[in-house]
Coordinates of C-alpha atoms and ligand atoms in Angstrom, one line a residue:
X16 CA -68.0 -49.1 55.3
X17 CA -71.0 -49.5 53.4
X18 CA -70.4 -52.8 51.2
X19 CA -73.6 -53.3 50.4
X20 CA -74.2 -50.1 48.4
X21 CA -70.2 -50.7 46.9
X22 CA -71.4 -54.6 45.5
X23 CA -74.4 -52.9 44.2
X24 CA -72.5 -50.4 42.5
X25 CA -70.0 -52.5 41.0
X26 CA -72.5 -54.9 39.8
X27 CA -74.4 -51.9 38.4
X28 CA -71.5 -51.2 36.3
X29 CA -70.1 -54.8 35.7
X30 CA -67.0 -54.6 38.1
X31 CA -67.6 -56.8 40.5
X32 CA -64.6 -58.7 40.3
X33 CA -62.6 -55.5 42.2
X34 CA -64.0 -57.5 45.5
X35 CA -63.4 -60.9 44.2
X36 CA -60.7 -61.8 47.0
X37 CA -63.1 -59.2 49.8
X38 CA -63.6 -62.3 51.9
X39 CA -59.8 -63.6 52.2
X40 CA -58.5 -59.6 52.8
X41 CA -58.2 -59.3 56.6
X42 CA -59.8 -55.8 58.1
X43 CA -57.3 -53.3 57.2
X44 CA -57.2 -54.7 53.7
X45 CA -60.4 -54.8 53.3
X46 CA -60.7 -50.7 54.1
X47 CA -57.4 -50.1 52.1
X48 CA -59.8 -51.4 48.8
X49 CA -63.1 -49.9 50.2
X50 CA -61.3 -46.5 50.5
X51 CA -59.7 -46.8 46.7
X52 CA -62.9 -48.2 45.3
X53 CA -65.0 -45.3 47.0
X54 CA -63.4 -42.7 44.8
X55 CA -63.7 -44.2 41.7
X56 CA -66.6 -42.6 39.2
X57 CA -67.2 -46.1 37.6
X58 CA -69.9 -44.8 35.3
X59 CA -67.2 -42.3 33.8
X60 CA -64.5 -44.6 33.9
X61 CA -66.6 -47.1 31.5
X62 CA -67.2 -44.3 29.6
X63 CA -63.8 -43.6 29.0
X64 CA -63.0 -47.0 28.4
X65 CA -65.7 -46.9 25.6
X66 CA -64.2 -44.1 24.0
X67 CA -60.7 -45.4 24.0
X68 CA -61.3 -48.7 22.7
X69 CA -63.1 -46.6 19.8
X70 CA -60.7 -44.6 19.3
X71 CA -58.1 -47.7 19.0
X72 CA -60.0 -48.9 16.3
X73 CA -58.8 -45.9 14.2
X74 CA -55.3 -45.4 15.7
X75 CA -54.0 -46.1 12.4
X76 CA -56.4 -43.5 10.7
X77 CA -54.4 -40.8 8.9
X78 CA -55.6 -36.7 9.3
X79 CA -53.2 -35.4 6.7
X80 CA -56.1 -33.5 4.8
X81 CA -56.8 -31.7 8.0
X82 CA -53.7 -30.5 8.3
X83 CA -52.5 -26.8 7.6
X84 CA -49.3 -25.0 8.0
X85 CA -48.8 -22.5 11.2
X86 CA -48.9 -19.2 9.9
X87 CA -45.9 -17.3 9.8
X88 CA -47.5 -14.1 11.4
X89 CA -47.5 -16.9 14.7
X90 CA -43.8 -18.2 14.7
X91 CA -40.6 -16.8 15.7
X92 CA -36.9 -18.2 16.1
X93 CA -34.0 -18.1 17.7
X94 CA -31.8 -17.7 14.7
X95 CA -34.3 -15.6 12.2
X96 CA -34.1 -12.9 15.2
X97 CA -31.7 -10.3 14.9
X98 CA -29.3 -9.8 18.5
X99 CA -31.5 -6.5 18.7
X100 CA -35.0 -8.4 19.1
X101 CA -33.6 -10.5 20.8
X102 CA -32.1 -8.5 23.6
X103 CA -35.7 -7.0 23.4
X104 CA -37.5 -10.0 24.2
X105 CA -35.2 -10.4 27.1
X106 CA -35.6 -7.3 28.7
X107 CA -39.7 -7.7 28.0
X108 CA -39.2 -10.8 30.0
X109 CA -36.9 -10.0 32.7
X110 CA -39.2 -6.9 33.4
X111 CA -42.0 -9.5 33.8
X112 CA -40.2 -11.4 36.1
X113 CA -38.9 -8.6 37.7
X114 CA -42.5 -7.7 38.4
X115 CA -43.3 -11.3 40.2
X116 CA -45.5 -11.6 37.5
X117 CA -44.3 -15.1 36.5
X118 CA -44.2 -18.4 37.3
X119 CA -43.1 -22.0 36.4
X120 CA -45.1 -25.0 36.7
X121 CA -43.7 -28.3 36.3
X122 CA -45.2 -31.6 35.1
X123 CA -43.2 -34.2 37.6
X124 CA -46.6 -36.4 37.9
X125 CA -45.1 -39.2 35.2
X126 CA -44.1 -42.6 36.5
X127 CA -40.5 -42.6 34.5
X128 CA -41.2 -46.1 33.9
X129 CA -38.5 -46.4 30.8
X130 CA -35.9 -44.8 33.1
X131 CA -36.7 -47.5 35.8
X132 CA -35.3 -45.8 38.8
X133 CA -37.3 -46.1 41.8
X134 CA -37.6 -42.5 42.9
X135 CA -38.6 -39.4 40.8
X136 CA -36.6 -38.3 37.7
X137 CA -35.9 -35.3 38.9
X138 CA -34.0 -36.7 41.7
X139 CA -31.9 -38.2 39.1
X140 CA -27.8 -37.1 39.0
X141 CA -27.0 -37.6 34.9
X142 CA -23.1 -38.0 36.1
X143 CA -22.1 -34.1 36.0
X144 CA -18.6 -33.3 37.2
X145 CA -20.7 -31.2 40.0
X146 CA -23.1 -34.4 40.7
X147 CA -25.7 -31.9 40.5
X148 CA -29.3 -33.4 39.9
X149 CA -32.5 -32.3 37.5
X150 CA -34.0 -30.8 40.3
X151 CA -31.2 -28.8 41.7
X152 CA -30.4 -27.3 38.3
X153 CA -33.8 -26.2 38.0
X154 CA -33.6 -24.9 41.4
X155 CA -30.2 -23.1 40.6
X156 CA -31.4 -21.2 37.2
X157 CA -34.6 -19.9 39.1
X158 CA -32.3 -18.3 41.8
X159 CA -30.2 -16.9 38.7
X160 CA -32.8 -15.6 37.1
X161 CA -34.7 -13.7 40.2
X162 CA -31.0 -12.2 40.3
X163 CA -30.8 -11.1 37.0
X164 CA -34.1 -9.6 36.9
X165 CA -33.3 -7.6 40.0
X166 CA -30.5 -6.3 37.9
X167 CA -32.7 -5.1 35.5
X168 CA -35.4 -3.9 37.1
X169 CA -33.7 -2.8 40.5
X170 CA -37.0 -5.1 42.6
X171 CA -36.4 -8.2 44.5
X172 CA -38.4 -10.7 42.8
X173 CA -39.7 -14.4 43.0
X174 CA -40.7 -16.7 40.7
X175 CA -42.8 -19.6 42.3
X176 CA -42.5 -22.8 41.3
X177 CA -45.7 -24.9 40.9
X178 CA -44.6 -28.7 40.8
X179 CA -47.2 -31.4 39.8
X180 CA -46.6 -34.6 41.1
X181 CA -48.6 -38.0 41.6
X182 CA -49.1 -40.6 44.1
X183 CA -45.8 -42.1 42.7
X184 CA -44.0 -39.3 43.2
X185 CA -45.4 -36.7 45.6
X186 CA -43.8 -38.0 49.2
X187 CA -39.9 -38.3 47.8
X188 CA -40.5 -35.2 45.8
X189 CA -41.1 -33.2 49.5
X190 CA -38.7 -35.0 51.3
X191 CA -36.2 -34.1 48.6
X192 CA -36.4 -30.7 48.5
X193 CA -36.9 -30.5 52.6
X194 CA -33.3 -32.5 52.7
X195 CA -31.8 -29.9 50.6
X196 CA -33.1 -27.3 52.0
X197 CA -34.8 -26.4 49.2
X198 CA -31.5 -25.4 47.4
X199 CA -31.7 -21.9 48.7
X200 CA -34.8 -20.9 47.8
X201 CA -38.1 -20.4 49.9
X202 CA -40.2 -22.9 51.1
X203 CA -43.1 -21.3 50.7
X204 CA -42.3 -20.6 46.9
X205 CA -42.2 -23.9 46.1
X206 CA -45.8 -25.2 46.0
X207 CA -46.2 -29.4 45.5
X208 CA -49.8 -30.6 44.4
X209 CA -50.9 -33.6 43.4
X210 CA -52.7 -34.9 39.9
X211 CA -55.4 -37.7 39.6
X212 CA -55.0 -41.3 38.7
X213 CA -57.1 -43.3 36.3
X214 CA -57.5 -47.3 36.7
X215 CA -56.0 -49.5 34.3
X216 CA -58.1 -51.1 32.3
X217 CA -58.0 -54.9 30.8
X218 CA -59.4 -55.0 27.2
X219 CA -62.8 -56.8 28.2
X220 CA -63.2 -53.4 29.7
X221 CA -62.5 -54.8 33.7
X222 CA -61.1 -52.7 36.1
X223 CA -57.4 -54.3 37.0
X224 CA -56.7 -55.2 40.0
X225 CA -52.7 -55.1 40.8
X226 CA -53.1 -56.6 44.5
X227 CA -55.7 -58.3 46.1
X228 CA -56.3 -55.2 47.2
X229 CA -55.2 -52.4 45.3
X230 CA -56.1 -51.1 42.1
X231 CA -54.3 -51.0 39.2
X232 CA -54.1 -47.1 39.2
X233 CA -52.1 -44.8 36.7
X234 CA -51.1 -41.2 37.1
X235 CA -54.1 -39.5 34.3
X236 CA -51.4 -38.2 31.9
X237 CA -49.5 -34.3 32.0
X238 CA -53.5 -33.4 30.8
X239 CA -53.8 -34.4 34.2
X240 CA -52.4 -30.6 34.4
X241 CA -56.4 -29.0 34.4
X242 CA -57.7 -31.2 36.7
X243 CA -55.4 -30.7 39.1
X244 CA -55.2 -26.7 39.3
X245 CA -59.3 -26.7 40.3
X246 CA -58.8 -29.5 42.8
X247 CA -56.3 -27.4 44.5
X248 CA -57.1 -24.2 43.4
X249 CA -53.6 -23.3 42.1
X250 CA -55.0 -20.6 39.8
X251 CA -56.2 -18.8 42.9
X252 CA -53.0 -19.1 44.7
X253 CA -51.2 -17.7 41.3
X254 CA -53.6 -14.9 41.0
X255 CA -53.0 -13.7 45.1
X256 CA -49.2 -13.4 44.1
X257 CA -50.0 -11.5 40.3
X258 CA -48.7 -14.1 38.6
X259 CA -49.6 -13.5 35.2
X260 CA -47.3 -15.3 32.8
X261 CA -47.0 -19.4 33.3
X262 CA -44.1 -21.3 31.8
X263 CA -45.2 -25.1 31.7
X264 CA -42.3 -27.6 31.3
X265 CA -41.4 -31.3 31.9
X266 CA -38.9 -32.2 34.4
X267 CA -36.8 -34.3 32.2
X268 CA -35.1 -31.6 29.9
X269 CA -31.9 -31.1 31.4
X270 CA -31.5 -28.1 29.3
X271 CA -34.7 -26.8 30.1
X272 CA -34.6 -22.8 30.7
X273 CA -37.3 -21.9 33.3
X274 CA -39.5 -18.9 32.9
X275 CA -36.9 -18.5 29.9
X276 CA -37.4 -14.3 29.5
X277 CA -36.9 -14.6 25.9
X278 CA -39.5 -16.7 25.3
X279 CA -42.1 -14.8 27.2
X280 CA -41.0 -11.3 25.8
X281 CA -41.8 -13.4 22.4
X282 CA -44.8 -14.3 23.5
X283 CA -45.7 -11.3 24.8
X284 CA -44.8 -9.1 22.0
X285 CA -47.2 -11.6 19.7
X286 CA -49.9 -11.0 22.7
X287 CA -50.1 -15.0 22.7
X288 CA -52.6 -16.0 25.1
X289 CA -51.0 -19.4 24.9
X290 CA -47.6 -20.2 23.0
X291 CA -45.1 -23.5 22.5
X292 CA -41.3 -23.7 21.8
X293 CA -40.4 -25.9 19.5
X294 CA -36.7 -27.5 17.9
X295 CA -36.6 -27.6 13.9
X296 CA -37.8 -31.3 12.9
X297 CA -34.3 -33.5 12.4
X298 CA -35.8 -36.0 9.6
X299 CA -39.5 -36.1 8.1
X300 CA -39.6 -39.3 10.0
X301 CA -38.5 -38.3 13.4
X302 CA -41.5 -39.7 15.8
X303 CA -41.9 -36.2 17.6
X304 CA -45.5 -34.7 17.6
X305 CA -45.6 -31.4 15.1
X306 CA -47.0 -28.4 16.4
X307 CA -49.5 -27.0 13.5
X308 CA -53.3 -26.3 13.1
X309 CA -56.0 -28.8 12.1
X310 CA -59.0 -27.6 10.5
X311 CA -58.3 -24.3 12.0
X312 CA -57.4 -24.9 15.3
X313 CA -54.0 -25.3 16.9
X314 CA -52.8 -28.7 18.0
X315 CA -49.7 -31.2 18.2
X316 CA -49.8 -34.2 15.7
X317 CA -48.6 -37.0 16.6
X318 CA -45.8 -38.9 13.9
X319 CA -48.4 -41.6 13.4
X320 CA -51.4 -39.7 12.7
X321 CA -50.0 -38.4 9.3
X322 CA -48.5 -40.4 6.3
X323 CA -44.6 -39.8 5.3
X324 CA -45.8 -38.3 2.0
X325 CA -47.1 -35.2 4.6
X326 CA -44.2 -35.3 6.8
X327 CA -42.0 -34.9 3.7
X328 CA -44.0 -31.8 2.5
X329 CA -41.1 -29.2 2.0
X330 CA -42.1 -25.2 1.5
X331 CA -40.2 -22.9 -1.5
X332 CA -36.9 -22.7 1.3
X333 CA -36.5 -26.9 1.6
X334 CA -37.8 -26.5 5.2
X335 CA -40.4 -29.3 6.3
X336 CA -43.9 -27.8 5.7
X337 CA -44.4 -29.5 9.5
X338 CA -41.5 -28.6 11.4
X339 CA -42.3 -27.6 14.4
X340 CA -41.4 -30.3 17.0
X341 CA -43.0 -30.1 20.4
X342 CA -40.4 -30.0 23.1
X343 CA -43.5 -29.9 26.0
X344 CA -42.5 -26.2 26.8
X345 CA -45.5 -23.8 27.0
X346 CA -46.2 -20.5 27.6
X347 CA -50.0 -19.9 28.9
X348 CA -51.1 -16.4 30.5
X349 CA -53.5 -16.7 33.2
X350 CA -56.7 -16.1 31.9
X351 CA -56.2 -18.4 29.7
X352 CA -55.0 -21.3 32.1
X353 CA -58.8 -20.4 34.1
X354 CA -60.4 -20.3 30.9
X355 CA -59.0 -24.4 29.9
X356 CA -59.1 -25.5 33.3
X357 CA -62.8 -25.2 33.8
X358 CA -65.2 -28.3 33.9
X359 CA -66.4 -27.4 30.8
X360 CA -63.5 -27.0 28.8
X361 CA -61.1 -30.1 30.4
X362 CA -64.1 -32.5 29.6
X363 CA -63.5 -32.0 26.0
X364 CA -59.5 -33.1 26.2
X365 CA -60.0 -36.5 25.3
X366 CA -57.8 -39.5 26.5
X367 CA -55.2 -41.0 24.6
X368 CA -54.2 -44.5 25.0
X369 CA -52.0 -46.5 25.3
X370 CA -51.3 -50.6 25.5
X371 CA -49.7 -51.7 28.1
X372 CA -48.4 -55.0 30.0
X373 CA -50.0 -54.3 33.5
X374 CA -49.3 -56.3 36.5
X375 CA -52.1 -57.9 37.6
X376 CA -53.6 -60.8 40.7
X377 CA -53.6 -64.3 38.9
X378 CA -56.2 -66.6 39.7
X379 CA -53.7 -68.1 42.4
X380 CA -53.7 -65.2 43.8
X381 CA -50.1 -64.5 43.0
X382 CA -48.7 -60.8 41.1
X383 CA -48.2 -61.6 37.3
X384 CA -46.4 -59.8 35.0
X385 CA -47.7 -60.2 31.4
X386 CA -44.9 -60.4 28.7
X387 CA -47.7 -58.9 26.2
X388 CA -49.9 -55.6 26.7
X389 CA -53.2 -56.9 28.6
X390 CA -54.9 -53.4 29.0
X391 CA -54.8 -49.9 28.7
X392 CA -53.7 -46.8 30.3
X393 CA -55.5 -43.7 29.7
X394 CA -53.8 -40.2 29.6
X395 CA -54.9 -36.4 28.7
X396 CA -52.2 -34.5 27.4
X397 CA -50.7 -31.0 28.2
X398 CA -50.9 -29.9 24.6
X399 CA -54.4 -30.4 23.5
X400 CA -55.3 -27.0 25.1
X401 CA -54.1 -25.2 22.4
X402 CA -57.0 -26.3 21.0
X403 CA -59.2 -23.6 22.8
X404 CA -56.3 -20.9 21.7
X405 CA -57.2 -17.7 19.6
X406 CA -54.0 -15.9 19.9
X407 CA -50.7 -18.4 19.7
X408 CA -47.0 -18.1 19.2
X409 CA -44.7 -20.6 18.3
X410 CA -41.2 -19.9 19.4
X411 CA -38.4 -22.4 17.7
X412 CA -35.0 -23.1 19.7
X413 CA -32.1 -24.5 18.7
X414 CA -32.0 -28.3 20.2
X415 CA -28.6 -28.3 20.8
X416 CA -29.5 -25.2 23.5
X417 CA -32.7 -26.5 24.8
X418 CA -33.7 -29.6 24.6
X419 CA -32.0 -33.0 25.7
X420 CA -34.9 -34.9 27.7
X421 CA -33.9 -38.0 29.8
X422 CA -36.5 -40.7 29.1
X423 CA -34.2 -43.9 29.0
X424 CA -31.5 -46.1 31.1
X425 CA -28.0 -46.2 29.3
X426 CA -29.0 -49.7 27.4
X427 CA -31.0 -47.6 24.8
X428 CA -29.4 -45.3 22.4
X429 CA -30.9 -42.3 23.0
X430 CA -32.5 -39.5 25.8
X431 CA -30.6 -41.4 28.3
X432 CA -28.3 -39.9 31.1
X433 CA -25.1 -39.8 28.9
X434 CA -27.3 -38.0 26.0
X435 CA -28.1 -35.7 28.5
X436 CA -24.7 -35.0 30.1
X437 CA -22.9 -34.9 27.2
X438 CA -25.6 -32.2 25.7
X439 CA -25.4 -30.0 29.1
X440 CA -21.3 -30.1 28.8
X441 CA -21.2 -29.2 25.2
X442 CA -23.7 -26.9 25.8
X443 CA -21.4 -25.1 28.3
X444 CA -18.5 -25.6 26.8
X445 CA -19.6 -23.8 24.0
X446 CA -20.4 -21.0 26.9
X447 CA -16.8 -21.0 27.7
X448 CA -16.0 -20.7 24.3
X449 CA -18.2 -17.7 23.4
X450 CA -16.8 -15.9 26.8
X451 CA -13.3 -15.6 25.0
X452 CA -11.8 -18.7 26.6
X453 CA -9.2 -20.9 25.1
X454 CA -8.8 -24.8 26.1
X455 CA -4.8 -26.1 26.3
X456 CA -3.8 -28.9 27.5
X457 CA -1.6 -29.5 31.2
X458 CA 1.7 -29.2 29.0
X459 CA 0.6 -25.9 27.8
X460 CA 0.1 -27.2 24.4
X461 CA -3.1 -25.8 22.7
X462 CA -6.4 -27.7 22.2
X463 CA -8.3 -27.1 19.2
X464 CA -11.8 -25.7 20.0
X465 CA -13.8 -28.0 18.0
X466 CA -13.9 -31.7 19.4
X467 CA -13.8 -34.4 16.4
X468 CA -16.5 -35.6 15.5
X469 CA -16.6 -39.3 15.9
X470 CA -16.7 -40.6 12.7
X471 CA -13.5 -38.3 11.8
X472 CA -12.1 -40.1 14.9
X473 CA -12.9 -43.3 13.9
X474 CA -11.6 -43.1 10.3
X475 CA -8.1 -41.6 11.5
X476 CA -8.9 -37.9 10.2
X477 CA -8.5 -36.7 13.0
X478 CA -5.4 -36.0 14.8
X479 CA -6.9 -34.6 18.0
X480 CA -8.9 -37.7 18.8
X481 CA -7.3 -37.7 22.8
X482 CA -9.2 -34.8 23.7
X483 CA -12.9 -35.3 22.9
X484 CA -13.9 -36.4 26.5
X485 CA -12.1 -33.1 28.1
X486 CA -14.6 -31.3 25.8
X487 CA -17.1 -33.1 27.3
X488 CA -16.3 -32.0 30.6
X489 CA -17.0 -28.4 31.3
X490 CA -19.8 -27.0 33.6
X491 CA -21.1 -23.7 34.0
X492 CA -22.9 -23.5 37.5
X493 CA -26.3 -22.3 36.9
X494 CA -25.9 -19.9 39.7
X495 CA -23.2 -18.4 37.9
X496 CA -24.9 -18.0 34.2
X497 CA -28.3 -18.8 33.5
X498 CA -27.5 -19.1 29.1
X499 CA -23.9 -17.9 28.8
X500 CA -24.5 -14.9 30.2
X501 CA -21.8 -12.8 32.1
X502 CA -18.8 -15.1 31.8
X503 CA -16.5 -12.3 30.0
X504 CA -14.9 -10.8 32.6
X505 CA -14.0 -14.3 34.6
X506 CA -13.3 -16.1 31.2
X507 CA -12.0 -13.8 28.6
X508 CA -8.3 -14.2 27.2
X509 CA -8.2 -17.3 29.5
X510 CA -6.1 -20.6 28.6
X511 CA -8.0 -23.5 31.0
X512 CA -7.3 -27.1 31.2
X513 CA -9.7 -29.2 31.2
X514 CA -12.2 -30.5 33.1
X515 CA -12.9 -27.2 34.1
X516 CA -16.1 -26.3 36.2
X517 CA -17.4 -22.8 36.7
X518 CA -18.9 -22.6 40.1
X519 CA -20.3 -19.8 42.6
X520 CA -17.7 -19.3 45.2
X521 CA -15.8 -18.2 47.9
X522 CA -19.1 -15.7 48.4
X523 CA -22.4 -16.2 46.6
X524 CA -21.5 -13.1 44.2
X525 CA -18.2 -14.3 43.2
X526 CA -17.4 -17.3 40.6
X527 CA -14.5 -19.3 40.7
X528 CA -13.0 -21.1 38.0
X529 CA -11.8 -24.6 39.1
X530 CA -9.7 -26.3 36.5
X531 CA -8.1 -30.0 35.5
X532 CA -10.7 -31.7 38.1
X533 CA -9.6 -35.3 38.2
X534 CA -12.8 -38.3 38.4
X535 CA -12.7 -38.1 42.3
X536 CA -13.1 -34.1 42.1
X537 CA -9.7 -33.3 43.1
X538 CA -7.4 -30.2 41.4
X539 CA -4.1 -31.5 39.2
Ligands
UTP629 P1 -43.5 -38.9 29.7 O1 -44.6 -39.1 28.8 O2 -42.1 -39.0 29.1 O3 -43.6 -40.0 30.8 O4 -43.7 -37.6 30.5 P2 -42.6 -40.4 32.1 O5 -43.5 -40.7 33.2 O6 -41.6 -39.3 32.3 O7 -41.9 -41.6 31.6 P3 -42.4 -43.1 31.1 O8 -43.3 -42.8 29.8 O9 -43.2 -43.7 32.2 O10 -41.1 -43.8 30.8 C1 -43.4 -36.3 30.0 C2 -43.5 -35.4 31.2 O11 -44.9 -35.4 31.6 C3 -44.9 -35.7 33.0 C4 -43.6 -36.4 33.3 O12 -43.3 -36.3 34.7 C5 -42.7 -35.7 32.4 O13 -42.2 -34.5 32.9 N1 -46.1 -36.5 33.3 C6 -46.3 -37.6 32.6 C7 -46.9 -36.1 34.3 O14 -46.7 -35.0 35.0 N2 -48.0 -36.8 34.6 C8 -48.3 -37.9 33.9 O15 -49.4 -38.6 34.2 C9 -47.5 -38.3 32.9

């Protein structure tokens, strides 16, 4: 350990007070801090820190005369796609898959702090009937989907799956899938790296120090994405398998659809080097970021960086001019990911911040926890690639299909893990539905296929109140459909009682239905 050179440095920069408690640490300690402080580019960091406490001084600034529309030749939708495109898209992207020439990478790196469980979201169970967690339905719809493109295409196929985790989340993340055996599929397809962190940073610009001898450190935001593919030379490993199609998601969409073939055969057909899905805005004032172009480049706005006057802005149909809500799901080929990922390019993401109450040593040397934000956190973001984008496509969903994130504990009122279950049941019920099934209940008597909604229930409208939560309780085993897909035969003309799941079983080629599933999984 060279602590000579580290004071110097630290003075040199005006952090010296990461090695105000150096003489009270005993040894181990002490190299603990030296090893964390010998990896930190101060003069960069500062510079960041410049930069951010700039760029708070205008976070209320307003870019609405920036703004312009996406053109039309760019988007595409589920709905204003007619079955025949849309079977086309599939196949475009089924051969692609077919031809091992996708895969998925997910952004697992956050800290989940507003869920406030103490292992990684994906390792959450949302309270399914099958108990199943985030992970191991992603897990499940990549196995369906290597099966149906082998359908399709006649080639046994893999789709690798690229997971980006942190510090926080790296370790539980491995052992996770190790204990599950990595639900069935191969080990070596399922490749773990990890992003960078950034140091927290008190508003006089101080590094924070959240132990005598640790630094405050915070994963450096999904952005974190570019960085992270050099260090570890991801795109190399990508290219060696002829992976050329990349489907970037977060892990806490529980309807997420992974290397979704639609939405590649979309982007494909548009030749979209880089493309987004998105879910019709609900209100002008929903805070979700709009996908859109600012002076002539492609970018998501944030809610707050434009005034309601320009989030009401309706077009000749009554749809909002900015509609487009980000659902962090992107489509990126190759070349592009190398092209954005180089030094060059990634230093021009800037950092967006954010205030935050950071935990820090008190001058008793004890842990406190501020009750008001005492620094900042700096993150890049995902999105602000499409920046560097020539050729885009913007694909919209339905929400009710595709997007249900989980970023809350049941105390808030929404994207928590009843939002989320109850989106993935209806969801699937709906599946049922479309298959030809029909829902009675025990006594035979017949159940109406459209739960009440609540306020019907509430004012005494309606007369089927009883059965809303057996709507809610009908799961579709990924294994068995990856979107609704293939459940005629099994389903068709059939009456079910439910909770009904649809599950993979006796063998791994024939479904089972199992139906009126009582709370401690048991058959009535
Ligand atoms: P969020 O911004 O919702 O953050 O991440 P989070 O960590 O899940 O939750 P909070 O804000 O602490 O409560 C959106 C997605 O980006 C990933 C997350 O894992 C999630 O999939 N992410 C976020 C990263 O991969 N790295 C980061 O540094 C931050």
């Amino acid at each position: 350990m060279d602590i000579d050179f580290l004071k110097s440095q630290l003075e040199d920069h005006d952090q010296s007070q990461l090695l105000w408690y150096w003489e009270s640490l005993d040894k181990d300690s002490q190299e603990k801090l030296y090893n964390e402080l010998k990896h930190l580019e101060f003069s960069n960091i500062n510079g960041y820190f410049k930069q951010a406490m700039e760029d708070l001084k205008h976070a209320s600034d307003k870019i609405d005369n920036l703004l312009q529309p996406l053109p039309t030749e760019v988007c595409g939708s589920v709905t204003g796609s007619s079955p025949e495109e849309l079977k086309e898209y599939n196949r475009i992207g089924l051969e692609e898959v077919g031809n091992n020439r996708v895969a998925v990478l997910l952004l697992a790196g956050g800290q989940g702090t507003r869920l406030g469980v103490p292992y990684p979201k994906g390792m959450y169970n949302v309270g399914l009937p099958s108990k199943k967690t985030l992970y191991q339905l992603q897990a499940e719809r990549l196995l369906k989907l290597e099966r149906l493109a082998k359908q399709q295409t006649g080639k046994h196929c893999t789709i690798p799956w690229y997971i980006m985790t942190s510090e926080h989340t790296k370790q539980a993340t491995d052992d996770y899938f190790k204990q599950h055996n990595y639900f069935g599929l191969e080990k070596e397809n399922i490749i773990l790296f990890e992003q960078g962190l950034l140091p927290c940073i008190g508003f006089d610009g101080k590094i924070i120090l959240a132990n005598k001898d640790k630094v405050a450190l915070a994963p450096d935001g999904n952005g974190g994405l570019y960085r992270a593919l050099r260090k570890w030379n991801i795109l190399e490993d990508m290219e060696k398998r002829g992976v050329t199609n990349i489907h970037v998601y977060c892990v806490d969409n529980i309807l997420v659809k992974m290397a979704d073939p639609v939405f590649i055969g979309f982007c494909r057909t548009k030749k979209a080097e880089c493309g987004a899905k998105a879910v019709e805005k609900t209100v002008p004032t929903e805070a979700v970021g709009v996908v859109c172009k600012v002076e002539g480049h492609y970018q998501v706005v944030e809610y707050s960086e434009i005034t309601v006057e320009t989030a009401e802005l309706r077009r000749d149909n009554g749809q909002l001019t900015f509609n487009a809500g980000n659902i962090c799901n992107h489509y990126f080929t190759l070349d592009f990911l190398k092209h954005v990922s180089q030094v060059e390019q990634e230093n021009q993401l800037k950092h967006h911040v954010a205030k935050k109450k950071i935990p820090f040593v008190g001058d008793d040397q004890q842990i406190v926890k501020p009750t008001e934000p005492n620094g900042i956190k700096m993150e890049k973001f995902v999105f602000d690639v499409f920046h560097f984008a020539k050729n885009f496509a913007v694909w919209e969903v339905l929400r009710e299909d595709e997007f249900a994130p989980l970023k809350n504990a049941d105390t808030a009122a929404k994207d928590t893990p009843t939002t989320c279950r109850e989106a993935l049941l209806s969801l699937h019920h709906r599946y049922m539905l479309d298959a030809g099934s029909k829902f009675i209940h025990s006594d035979g008597s017949s159940l109406s296929d459209i739960p009440c909604a609540k306020k019907a229930k509430e004012s005494g409208d309606c007369q089927k109140s009883e059965n809303d939560d057996q709507f809610n309780k009908c799961e579709v085993s990924p294994l068995v459909s990856y979107a609704g897909e293939g459940l005629e035969d099994l389903l068709s003309g059939k009456k079910l009682v439910p909770p009904v799941q649809i599950v993979m079983g006796p063998s791994d080629i024939t479904p089972s239905i199992i139906q009126n599933v009582t709370a401690n999984g048991t058959t009535n």
